[in-house]
PDB file of C-alpha atoms in Angstrom:
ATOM      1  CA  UNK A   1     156.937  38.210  37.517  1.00 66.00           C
ATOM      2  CA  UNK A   2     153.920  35.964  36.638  1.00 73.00           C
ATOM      3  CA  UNK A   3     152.953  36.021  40.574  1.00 72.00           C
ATOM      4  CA  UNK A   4     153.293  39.568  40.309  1.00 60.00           C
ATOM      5  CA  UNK A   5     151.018  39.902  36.952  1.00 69.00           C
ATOM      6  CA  UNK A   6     148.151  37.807  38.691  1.00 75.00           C
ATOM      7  CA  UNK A   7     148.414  40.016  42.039  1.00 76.00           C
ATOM      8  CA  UNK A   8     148.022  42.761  40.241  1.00 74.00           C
ATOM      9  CA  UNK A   9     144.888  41.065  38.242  1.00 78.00           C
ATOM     10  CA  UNK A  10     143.618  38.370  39.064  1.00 82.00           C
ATOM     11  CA  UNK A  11     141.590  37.584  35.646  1.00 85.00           C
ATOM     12  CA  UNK A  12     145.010  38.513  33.904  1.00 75.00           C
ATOM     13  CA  UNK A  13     145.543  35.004  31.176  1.00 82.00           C
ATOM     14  CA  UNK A  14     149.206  34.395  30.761  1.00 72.00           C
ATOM     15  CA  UNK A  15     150.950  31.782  28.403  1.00 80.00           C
ATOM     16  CA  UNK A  16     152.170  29.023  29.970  1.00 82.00           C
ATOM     17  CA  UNK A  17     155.357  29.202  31.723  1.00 79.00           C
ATOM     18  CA  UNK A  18     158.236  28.262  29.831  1.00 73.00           C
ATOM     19  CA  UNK A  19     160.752  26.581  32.050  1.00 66.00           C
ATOM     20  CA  UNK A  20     163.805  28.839  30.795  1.00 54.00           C
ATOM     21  CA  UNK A  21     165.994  30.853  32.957  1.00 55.00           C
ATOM     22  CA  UNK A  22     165.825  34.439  31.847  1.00 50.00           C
ATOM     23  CA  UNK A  23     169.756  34.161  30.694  1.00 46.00           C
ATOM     24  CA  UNK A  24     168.673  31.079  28.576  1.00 45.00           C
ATOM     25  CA  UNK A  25     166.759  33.248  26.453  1.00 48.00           C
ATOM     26  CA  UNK A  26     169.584  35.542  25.227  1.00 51.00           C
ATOM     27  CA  UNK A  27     172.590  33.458  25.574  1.00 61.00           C
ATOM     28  CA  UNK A  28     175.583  34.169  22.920  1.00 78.00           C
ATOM     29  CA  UNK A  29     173.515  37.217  22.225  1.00 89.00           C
ATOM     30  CA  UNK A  30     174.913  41.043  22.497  1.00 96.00           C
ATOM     31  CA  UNK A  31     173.592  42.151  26.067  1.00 96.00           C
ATOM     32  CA  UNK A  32     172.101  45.888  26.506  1.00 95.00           C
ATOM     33  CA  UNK A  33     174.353  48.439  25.804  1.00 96.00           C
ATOM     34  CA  UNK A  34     173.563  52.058  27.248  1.00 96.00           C
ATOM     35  CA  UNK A  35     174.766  54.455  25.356  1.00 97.00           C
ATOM     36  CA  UNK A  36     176.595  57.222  27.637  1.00 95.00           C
ATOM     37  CA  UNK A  37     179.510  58.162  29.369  1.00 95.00           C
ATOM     38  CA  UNK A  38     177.920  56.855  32.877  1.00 93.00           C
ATOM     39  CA  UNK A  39     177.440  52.780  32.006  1.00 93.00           C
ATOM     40  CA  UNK A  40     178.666  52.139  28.575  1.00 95.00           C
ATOM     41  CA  UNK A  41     181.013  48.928  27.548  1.00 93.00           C
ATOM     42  CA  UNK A  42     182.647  47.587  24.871  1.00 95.00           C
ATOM     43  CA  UNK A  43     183.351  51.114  23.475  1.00 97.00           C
ATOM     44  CA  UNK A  44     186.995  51.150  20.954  1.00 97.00           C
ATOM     45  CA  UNK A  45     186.604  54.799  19.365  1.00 96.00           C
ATOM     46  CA  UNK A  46     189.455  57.311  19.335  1.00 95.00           C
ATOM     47  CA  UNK A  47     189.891  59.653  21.467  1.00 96.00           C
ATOM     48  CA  UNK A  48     188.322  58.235  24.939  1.00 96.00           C
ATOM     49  CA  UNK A  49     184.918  59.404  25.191  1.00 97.00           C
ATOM     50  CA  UNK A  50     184.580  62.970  26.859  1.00 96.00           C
ATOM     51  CA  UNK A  51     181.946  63.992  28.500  1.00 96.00           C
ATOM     52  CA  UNK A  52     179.742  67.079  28.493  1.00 96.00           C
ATOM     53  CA  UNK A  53     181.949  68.593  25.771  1.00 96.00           C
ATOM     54  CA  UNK A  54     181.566  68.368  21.559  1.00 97.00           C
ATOM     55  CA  UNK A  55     184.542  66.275  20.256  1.00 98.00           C
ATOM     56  CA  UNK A  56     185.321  64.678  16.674  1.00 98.00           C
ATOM     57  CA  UNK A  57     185.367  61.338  17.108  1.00 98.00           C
ATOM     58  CA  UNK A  58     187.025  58.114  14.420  1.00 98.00           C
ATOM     59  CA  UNK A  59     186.474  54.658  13.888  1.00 98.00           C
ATOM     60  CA  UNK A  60     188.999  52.263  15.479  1.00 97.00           C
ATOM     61  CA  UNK A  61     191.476  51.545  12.400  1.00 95.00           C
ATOM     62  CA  UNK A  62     191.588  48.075  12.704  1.00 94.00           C
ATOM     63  CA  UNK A  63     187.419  47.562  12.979  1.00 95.00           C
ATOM     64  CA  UNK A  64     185.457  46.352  15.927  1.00 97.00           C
ATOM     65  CA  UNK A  65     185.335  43.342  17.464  1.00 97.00           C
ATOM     66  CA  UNK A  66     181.853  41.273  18.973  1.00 97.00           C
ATOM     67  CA  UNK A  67     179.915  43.392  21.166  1.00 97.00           C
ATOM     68  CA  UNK A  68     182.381  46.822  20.257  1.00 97.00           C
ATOM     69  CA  UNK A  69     181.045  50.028  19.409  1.00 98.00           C
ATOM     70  CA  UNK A  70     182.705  52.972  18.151  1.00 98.00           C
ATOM     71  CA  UNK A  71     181.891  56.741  17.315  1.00 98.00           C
ATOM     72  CA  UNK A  72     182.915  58.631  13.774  1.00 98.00           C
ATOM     73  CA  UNK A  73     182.302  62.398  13.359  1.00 98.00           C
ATOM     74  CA  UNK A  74     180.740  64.940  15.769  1.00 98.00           C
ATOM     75  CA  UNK A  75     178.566  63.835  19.272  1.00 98.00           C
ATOM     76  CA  UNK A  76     178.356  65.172  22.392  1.00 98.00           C
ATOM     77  CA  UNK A  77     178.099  62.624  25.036  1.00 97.00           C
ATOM     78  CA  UNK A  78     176.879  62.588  28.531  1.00 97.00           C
ATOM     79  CA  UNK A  79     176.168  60.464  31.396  1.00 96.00           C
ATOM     80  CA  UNK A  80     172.693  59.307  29.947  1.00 95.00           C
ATOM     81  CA  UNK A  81     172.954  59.489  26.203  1.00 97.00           C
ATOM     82  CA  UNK A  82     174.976  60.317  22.868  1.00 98.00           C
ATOM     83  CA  UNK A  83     173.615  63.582  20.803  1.00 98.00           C
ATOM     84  CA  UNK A  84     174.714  63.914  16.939  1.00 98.00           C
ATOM     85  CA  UNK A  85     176.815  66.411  15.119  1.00 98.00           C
ATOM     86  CA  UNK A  86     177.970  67.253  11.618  1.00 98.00           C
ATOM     87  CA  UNK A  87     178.425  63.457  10.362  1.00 98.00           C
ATOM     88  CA  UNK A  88     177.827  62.062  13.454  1.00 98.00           C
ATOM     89  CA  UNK A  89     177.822  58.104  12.434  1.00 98.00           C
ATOM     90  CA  UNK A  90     177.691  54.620  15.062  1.00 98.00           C
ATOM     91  CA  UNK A  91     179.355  51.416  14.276  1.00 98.00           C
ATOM     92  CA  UNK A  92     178.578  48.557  16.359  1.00 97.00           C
ATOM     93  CA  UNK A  93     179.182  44.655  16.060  1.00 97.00           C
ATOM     94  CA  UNK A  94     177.055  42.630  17.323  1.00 97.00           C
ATOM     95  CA  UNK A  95     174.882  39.144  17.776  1.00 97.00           C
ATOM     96  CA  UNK A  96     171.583  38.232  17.647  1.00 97.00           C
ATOM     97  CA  UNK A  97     168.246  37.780  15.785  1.00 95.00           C
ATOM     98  CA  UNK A  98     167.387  41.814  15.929  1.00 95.00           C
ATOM     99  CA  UNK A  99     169.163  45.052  16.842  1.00 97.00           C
ATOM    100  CA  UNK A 100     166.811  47.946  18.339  1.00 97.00           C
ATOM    101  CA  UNK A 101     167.722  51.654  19.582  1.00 98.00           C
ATOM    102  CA  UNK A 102     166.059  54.354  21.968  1.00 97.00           C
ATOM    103  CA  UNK A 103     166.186  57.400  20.339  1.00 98.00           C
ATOM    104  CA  UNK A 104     164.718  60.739  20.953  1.00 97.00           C
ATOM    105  CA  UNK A 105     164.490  64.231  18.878  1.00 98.00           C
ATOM    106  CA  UNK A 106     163.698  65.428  14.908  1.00 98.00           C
ATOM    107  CA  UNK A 107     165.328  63.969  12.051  1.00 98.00           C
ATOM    108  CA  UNK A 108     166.640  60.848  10.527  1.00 98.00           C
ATOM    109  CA  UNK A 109     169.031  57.750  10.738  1.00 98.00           C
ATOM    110  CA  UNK A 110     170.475  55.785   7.887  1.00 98.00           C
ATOM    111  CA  UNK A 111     170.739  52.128   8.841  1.00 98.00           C
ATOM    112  CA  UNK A 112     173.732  49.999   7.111  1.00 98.00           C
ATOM    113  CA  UNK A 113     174.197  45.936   7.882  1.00 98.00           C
ATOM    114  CA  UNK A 114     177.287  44.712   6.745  1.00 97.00           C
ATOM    115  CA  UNK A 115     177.966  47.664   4.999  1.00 97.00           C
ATOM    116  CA  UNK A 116     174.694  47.829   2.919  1.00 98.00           C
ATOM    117  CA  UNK A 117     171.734  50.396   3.612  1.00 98.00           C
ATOM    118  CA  UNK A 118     168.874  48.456   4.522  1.00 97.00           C
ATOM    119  CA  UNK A 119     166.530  51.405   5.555  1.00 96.00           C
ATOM    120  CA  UNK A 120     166.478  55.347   6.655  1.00 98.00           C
ATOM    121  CA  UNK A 121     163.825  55.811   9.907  1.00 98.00           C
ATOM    122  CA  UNK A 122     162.157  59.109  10.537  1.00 98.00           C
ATOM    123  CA  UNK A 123     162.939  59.999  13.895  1.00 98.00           C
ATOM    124  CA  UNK A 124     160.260  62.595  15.712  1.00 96.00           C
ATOM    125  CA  UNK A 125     159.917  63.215  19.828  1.00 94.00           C
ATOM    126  CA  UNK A 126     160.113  61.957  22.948  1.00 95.00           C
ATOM    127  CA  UNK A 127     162.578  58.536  23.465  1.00 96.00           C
ATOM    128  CA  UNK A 128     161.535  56.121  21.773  1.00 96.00           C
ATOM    129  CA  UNK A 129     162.356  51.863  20.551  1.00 96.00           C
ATOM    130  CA  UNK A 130     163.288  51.711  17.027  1.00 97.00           C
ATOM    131  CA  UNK A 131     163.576  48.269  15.241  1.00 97.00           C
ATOM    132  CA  UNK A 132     167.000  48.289  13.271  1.00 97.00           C
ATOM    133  CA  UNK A 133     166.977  44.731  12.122  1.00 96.00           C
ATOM    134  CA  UNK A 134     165.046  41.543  12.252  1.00 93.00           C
ATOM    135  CA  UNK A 135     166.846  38.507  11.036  1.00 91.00           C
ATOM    136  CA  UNK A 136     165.315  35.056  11.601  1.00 87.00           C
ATOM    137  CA  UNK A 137     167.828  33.424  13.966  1.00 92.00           C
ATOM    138  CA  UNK A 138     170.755  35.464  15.790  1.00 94.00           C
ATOM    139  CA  UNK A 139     173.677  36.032  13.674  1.00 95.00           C
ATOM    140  CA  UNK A 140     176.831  38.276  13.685  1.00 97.00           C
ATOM    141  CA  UNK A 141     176.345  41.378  11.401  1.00 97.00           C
ATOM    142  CA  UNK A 142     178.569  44.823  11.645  1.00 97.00           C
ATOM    143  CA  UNK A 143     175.722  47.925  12.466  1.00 97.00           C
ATOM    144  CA  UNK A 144     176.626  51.727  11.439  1.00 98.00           C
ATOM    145  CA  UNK A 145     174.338  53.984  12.263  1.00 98.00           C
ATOM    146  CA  UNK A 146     174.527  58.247  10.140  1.00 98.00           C
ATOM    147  CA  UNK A 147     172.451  60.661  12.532  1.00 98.00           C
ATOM    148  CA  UNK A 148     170.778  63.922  11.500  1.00 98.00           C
ATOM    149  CA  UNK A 149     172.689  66.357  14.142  1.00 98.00           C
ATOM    150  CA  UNK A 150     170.370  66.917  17.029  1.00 98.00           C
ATOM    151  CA  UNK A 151     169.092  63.044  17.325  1.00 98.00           C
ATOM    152  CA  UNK A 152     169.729  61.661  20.585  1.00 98.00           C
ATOM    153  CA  UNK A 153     170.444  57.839  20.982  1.00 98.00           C
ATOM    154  CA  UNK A 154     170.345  56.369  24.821  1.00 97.00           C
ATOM    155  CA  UNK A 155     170.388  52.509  24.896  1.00 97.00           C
ATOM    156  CA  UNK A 156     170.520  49.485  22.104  1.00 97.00           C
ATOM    157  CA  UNK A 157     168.779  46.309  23.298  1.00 95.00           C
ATOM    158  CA  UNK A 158     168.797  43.163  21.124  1.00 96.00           C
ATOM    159  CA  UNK A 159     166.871  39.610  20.573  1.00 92.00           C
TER     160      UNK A 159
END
């Protein structure tokens, strides 16, 4: 990548290298999970996601594990992305230092860690990175997500 940044400009000034392995950076860590019928993991909802086709969706009785996410309420999901219904809520466990999301149309999410609400994002176009959380080292913490119907969530990345 840096060989590629100083092809591309030769004047470019990058930090110094840092010696890791890319995997060293995010180790223990919750990797990217895409949020869609087409490469999702880790999902423990009831029923088994169906595609192209509104369903009502619960929580997993007995929660979620590390790195398990699970739909409550209303969504229709496709091969690319999630879109919200009528109480259309996310739970996700997870580890690391910060939780993001792509999301993409008009409305708002409530964010809950651990089961309190930490903050309520406005949510307006095209896909975009929202930061969920930003703790100061990685730790395990339990995500739900409540959706204005219409939002449409596509991938969560985490640091």
């Amino acid at each position: 990548m840096r060989d590629l940044l100083t092809q591309a400009d030769p004047a470019v000034r990058l930090p110094p290298a840092t010696g890791q392995k890319n995997d060293d950076l995010t180790s223990g860590r919750t990797p990217e999970t895409y949020l869609g019928t087409g490469r999702i993991s880790g999902y423990a909802g009831t029923p088994a996601l169906v595609k192209d086709r509104t369903t009502e969706y619960a929580y997993p009785v007995d929660g979620l594990r590390l790195n398990q996410l699970a739909l409550a309420g209303t969504w229709k999901t496709t091969y690319d992305e999630f879109t919200a219904g009528p109480d259309a809520r996310l739970a996700l466990t997870y580890r690391a230092k910060n939780a993001n999301v792509v999301l993409a149309g008009e409305g708002t999410l409530t964010v809950l860690v651990d089961g309190k609400q930490t903050t309520t994002l406005k949510v307006h176009g095209s896909p975009t990175l929202y930061r969920l959380t930003d703790d100061g080292t990685a730790r395990e913490a339990h995500l739900e997500l409540r959706f204005t119907p219409g939002l449409q969530a596509f991938v969560f990345t985490f640091g």
